[in-house]
Amino acid sequence: MGRSAVVCAALGVWWWATVRLVWQGIGCGDWGCLAPALGVVVVITLALVAGSAFALERAGVRPGRRVALVAAGALVVFRVAGDALPSWTSTLAHALAAGAAFAGAGGVAAFCTEPEVARRWKVVAALGLVALVPLAVALSWARFGG
């Protein structure tokens, strides 16, 4: 789990920096370029997920493909849950948050795909992950009103 978390954290900071550079490079201020900009972000994200399978395998995290796919699913949940958190203006905080989210997703993915972990603990981890979404919605509703 530790190796998976470290590899995913590094990939998370890499993803953040790449997306930030691309977003600034596109530098649009109107809605007309939103679709191409988001398309580039999606391509970068998919390439990173594919590359993460290779990086995880090279780091000795097996099976790399399965861990990468589970981590991608966990990242979606973390992204939804992260919307309930306050935002920061610091770019360093954004980079650290991306690294932490990717590290958490990598750790959860390695745990959930480890054959030696009992099935009940995998179910508990999956349910805990899924429970983040309604918890985030409730927190957001309490913060910003309904």
PDB file of C-alpha atoms in Angstrom:
ATOM      1  CA  MET A   1       0.000   0.000   0.000  1.00  0.00           C
ATOM      2  CA  GLY A   2       2.863   2.367   0.779  1.00  0.00           C
ATOM      3  CA  ARG A   3       4.509   1.967  -2.615  1.00  0.00           C
ATOM      4  CA  SER A   4       1.183   2.435  -4.338  1.00  0.00           C
ATOM      5  CA  ALA A   5       0.479   5.586  -2.323  1.00  0.00           C
ATOM      6  CA  VAL A   6       3.914   7.063  -3.085  1.00  0.00           C
ATOM      7  CA  VAL A   7       3.703   6.309  -6.814  1.00  0.00           C
ATOM      8  CA  CYS A   8       0.171   7.686  -7.011  1.00  0.00           C
ATOM      9  CA  ALA A   9       1.115  10.806  -5.019  1.00  0.00           C
ATOM     10  CA  ALA A  10       3.930  11.557  -7.456  1.00  0.00           C
ATOM     11  CA  LEU A  11       1.576  10.974 -10.370  1.00  0.00           C
ATOM     12  CA  GLY A  12      -1.004  13.242  -8.732  1.00  0.00           C
ATOM     13  CA  VAL A  13       1.423  16.147  -8.488  1.00  0.00           C
ATOM     14  CA  TRP A  14       2.532  15.445 -12.075  1.00  0.00           C
ATOM     15  CA  TRP A  15      -1.127  15.452 -13.217  1.00  0.00           C
ATOM     16  CA  TRP A  16      -1.813  18.709 -11.383  1.00  0.00           C
ATOM     17  CA  ALA A  17       1.242  20.427 -12.874  1.00  0.00           C
ATOM     18  CA  THR A  18       0.490  19.182 -16.395  1.00  0.00           C
ATOM     19  CA  VAL A  19      -3.157  20.198 -16.276  1.00  0.00           C
ATOM     20  CA  ARG A  20      -2.233  23.584 -14.825  1.00  0.00           C
ATOM     21  CA  LEU A  21       0.298  24.238 -17.596  1.00  0.00           C
ATOM     22  CA  VAL A  22      -2.136  23.168 -20.303  1.00  0.00           C
ATOM     23  CA  TRP A  23      -4.953  25.232 -18.812  1.00  0.00           C
ATOM     24  CA  GLN A  24      -2.717  28.306 -18.673  1.00  0.00           C
ATOM     25  CA  GLY A  25      -1.427  27.609 -22.176  1.00  0.00           C
ATOM     26  CA  ILE A  26      -4.927  27.571 -23.568  1.00  0.00           C
ATOM     27  CA  GLY A  27      -5.649  30.737 -21.602  1.00  0.00           C
ATOM     28  CA  CYS A  28      -9.187  31.386 -22.677  1.00  0.00           C
ATOM     29  CA  GLY A  29     -11.631  33.670 -20.984  1.00  0.00           C
ATOM     30  CA  ASP A  30     -14.870  32.717 -22.701  1.00  0.00           C
ATOM     31  CA  TRP A  31     -17.091  29.654 -22.985  1.00  0.00           C
ATOM     32  CA  GLY A  32     -16.044  28.922 -26.556  1.00  0.00           C
ATOM     33  CA  CYS A  33     -12.798  27.249 -25.571  1.00  0.00           C
ATOM     34  CA  LEU A  34     -14.118  25.391 -22.532  1.00  0.00           C
ATOM     35  CA  ALA A  35     -14.892  22.205 -24.466  1.00  0.00           C
ATOM     36  CA  PRO A  36     -11.422  21.895 -26.071  1.00  0.00           C
ATOM     37  CA  ALA A  37      -9.740  22.732 -22.762  1.00  0.00           C
ATOM     38  CA  LEU A  38     -11.732  20.079 -20.903  1.00  0.00           C
ATOM     39  CA  GLY A  39     -11.050  17.630 -23.721  1.00  0.00           C
ATOM     40  CA  VAL A  40      -7.317  18.124 -23.256  1.00  0.00           C
ATOM     41  CA  VAL A  41      -7.686  17.602 -19.501  1.00  0.00           C
ATOM     42  CA  VAL A  42      -9.585  14.356 -20.133  1.00  0.00           C
ATOM     43  CA  VAL A  43      -6.878  13.145 -22.530  1.00  0.00           C
ATOM     44  CA  ILE A  44      -4.162  13.971 -19.976  1.00  0.00           C
ATOM     45  CA  THR A  45      -6.111  12.170 -17.259  1.00  0.00           C
ATOM     46  CA  LEU A  46      -6.671   9.046 -19.362  1.00  0.00           C
ATOM     47  CA  ALA A  47      -3.006   8.986 -20.368  1.00  0.00           C
ATOM     48  CA  LEU A  48      -2.007   9.295 -16.744  1.00  0.00           C
ATOM     49  CA  VAL A  49      -4.285   6.422 -15.684  1.00  0.00           C
ATOM     50  CA  ALA A  50      -2.786   4.261 -18.438  1.00  0.00           C
ATOM     51  CA  GLY A  51       0.720   5.311 -17.463  1.00  0.00           C
ATOM     52  CA  SER A  52       0.015   4.708 -13.793  1.00  0.00           C
ATOM     53  CA  ALA A  53      -0.601   1.029 -14.486  1.00  0.00           C
ATOM     54  CA  PHE A  54       2.905   0.808 -15.945  1.00  0.00           C
ATOM     55  CA  ALA A  55       4.439   2.880 -13.124  1.00  0.00           C
ATOM     56  CA  LEU A  56       2.738   0.764 -10.461  1.00  0.00           C
ATOM     57  CA  GLU A  57       3.969  -2.444 -12.092  1.00  0.00           C
ATOM     58  CA  ARG A  58       7.528  -1.048 -12.230  1.00  0.00           C
ATOM     59  CA  ALA A  59       7.299  -0.156  -8.520  1.00  0.00           C
ATOM     60  CA  GLY A  60       6.278  -3.720  -7.687  1.00  0.00           C
ATOM     61  CA  VAL A  61       2.598  -3.039  -7.079  1.00  0.00           C
ATOM     62  CA  ARG A  62       0.702  -5.899  -8.679  1.00  0.00           C
ATOM     63  CA  PRO A  63      -1.617  -6.108 -10.502  1.00  0.00           C
ATOM     64  CA  GLY A  64      -0.842  -2.608 -11.757  1.00  0.00           C
ATOM     65  CA  ARG A  65      -3.777  -2.344 -14.147  1.00  0.00           C
ATOM     66  CA  ARG A  66      -6.341  -3.290 -11.552  1.00  0.00           C
ATOM     67  CA  VAL A  67      -4.823  -0.997  -8.921  1.00  0.00           C
ATOM     68  CA  ALA A  68      -4.774   1.877 -11.445  1.00  0.00           C
ATOM     69  CA  LEU A  69      -8.439   1.353 -12.342  1.00  0.00           C
ATOM     70  CA  VAL A  70      -9.560   1.114  -8.714  1.00  0.00           C
ATOM     71  CA  ALA A  71      -7.489   4.203  -7.888  1.00  0.00           C
ATOM     72  CA  ALA A  72      -9.186   6.074 -10.737  1.00  0.00           C
ATOM     73  CA  GLY A  73     -12.588   5.170  -9.294  1.00  0.00           C
ATOM     74  CA  ALA A  74     -11.477   6.255  -5.830  1.00  0.00           C
ATOM     75  CA  LEU A  75     -10.245   9.549  -7.289  1.00  0.00           C
ATOM     76  CA  VAL A  76     -13.688  10.240  -8.703  1.00  0.00           C
ATOM     77  CA  VAL A  77     -15.167   9.767  -5.236  1.00  0.00           C
ATOM     78  CA  PHE A  78     -12.443  11.913  -3.659  1.00  0.00           C
ATOM     79  CA  ARG A  79     -13.090  14.623  -6.251  1.00  0.00           C
ATOM     80  CA  VAL A  80     -16.792  14.681  -5.460  1.00  0.00           C
ATOM     81  CA  ALA A  81     -16.075  14.690  -1.727  1.00  0.00           C
ATOM     82  CA  GLY A  82     -13.424  17.391  -2.163  1.00  0.00           C
ATOM     83  CA  ASP A  83     -16.018  19.816  -3.467  1.00  0.00           C
ATOM     84  CA  ALA A  84     -17.364  20.090   0.083  1.00  0.00           C
ATOM     85  CA  LEU A  85     -13.996  21.309   1.377  1.00  0.00           C
ATOM     86  CA  PRO A  86     -13.039  24.968   1.394  1.00  0.00           C
ATOM     87  CA  SER A  87     -10.957  26.121  -1.545  1.00  0.00           C
ATOM     88  CA  TRP A  88      -7.480  27.598  -1.301  1.00  0.00           C
ATOM     89  CA  THR A  89      -5.811  30.307  -3.296  1.00  0.00           C
ATOM     90  CA  SER A  90      -2.336  28.845  -2.823  1.00  0.00           C
ATOM     91  CA  THR A  91      -1.019  26.815  -5.742  1.00  0.00           C
ATOM     92  CA  LEU A  92       1.149  24.854  -3.304  1.00  0.00           C
ATOM     93  CA  ALA A  93      -1.984  23.827  -1.412  1.00  0.00           C
ATOM     94  CA  HIS A  94      -3.559  22.664  -4.685  1.00  0.00           C
ATOM     95  CA  ALA A  95      -0.486  20.596  -5.550  1.00  0.00           C
ATOM     96  CA  LEU A  96      -0.398  19.063  -2.065  1.00  0.00           C
ATOM     97  CA  ALA A  97      -4.134  18.337  -2.194  1.00  0.00           C
ATOM     98  CA  ALA A  98      -3.743  16.610  -5.567  1.00  0.00           C
ATOM     99  CA  GLY A  99      -0.842  14.554  -4.250  1.00  0.00           C
ATOM    100  CA  ALA A 100      -2.762  13.627  -1.106  1.00  0.00           C
ATOM    101  CA  ALA A 101      -5.881  12.639  -3.048  1.00  0.00           C
ATOM    102  CA  PHE A 102      -3.887  10.504  -5.461  1.00  0.00           C
ATOM    103  CA  ALA A 103      -1.913   8.947  -2.570  1.00  0.00           C
ATOM    104  CA  GLY A 104      -5.123   8.117  -0.731  1.00  0.00           C
ATOM    105  CA  ALA A 105      -6.639   6.631  -3.851  1.00  0.00           C
ATOM    106  CA  GLY A 106      -3.513   4.570  -4.470  1.00  0.00           C
ATOM    107  CA  GLY A 107      -3.498   3.271  -0.918  1.00  0.00           C
ATOM    108  CA  VAL A 108      -7.178   2.372  -1.006  1.00  0.00           C
ATOM    109  CA  ALA A 109      -6.755   0.717  -4.401  1.00  0.00           C
ATOM    110  CA  ALA A 110      -3.794  -1.368  -3.242  1.00  0.00           C
ATOM    111  CA  PHE A 111      -5.725  -2.423  -0.149  1.00  0.00           C
ATOM    112  CA  CYS A 112      -8.842  -3.358  -2.107  1.00  0.00           C
ATOM    113  CA  THR A 113      -6.931  -5.357  -4.721  1.00  0.00           C
ATOM    114  CA  GLU A 114      -4.618  -7.190  -2.326  1.00  0.00           C
ATOM    115  CA  PRO A 115      -5.460 -10.922  -2.426  1.00  0.00           C
ATOM    116  CA  GLU A 116      -4.422 -11.470   1.204  1.00  0.00           C
ATOM    117  CA  VAL A 117      -6.916  -8.940   2.582  1.00  0.00           C
ATOM    118  CA  ALA A 118     -10.139 -10.542   3.793  1.00  0.00           C
ATOM    119  CA  ARG A 119     -13.190  -9.861   1.666  1.00  0.00           C
ATOM    120  CA  ARG A 120     -15.070  -8.255   4.565  1.00  0.00           C
ATOM    121  CA  TRP A 121     -12.365  -5.577   4.930  1.00  0.00           C
ATOM    122  CA  LYS A 122     -12.536  -4.858   1.228  1.00  0.00           C
ATOM    123  CA  VAL A 123     -16.301  -4.423   1.531  1.00  0.00           C
ATOM    124  CA  VAL A 124     -15.834  -2.111   4.525  1.00  0.00           C
ATOM    125  CA  ALA A 125     -13.318  -0.031   2.548  1.00  0.00           C
ATOM    126  CA  ALA A 126     -15.618   0.147  -0.481  1.00  0.00           C
ATOM    127  CA  LEU A 127     -18.617   1.120   1.652  1.00  0.00           C
ATOM    128  CA  GLY A 128     -16.538   3.763   3.425  1.00  0.00           C
ATOM    129  CA  LEU A 129     -15.479   5.161   0.079  1.00  0.00           C
ATOM    130  CA  VAL A 130     -19.044   5.235  -1.214  1.00  0.00           C
ATOM    131  CA  ALA A 131     -20.228   6.831   2.055  1.00  0.00           C
ATOM    132  CA  LEU A 132     -18.004   9.836   1.348  1.00  0.00           C
ATOM    133  CA  VAL A 133     -20.346  11.042  -1.396  1.00  0.00           C
ATOM    134  CA  PRO A 134     -23.513  11.551   0.704  1.00  0.00           C
ATOM    135  CA  LEU A 135     -21.369  12.834   3.569  1.00  0.00           C
ATOM    136  CA  ALA A 136     -19.837  15.435   1.257  1.00  0.00           C
ATOM    137  CA  VAL A 137     -23.256  16.408  -0.080  1.00  0.00           C
ATOM    138  CA  ALA A 138     -24.587  16.832   3.466  1.00  0.00           C
ATOM    139  CA  LEU A 139     -21.539  18.872   4.488  1.00  0.00           C
ATOM    140  CA  SER A 140     -21.842  21.047   1.403  1.00  0.00           C
ATOM    141  CA  TRP A 141     -25.544  21.544   2.029  1.00  0.00           C
ATOM    142  CA  ALA A 142     -24.850  22.547   5.639  1.00  0.00           C
ATOM    143  CA  ARG A 143     -22.116  24.988   4.559  1.00  0.00           C
ATOM    144  CA  PHE A 144     -23.798  26.641   1.606  1.00  0.00           C
ATOM    145  CA  GLY A 145     -27.475  26.034   2.293  1.00  0.00           C
ATOM    146  CA  GLY A 146     -29.983  24.101   0.268  1.00  0.00           C
TER     147      GLY A 146
END
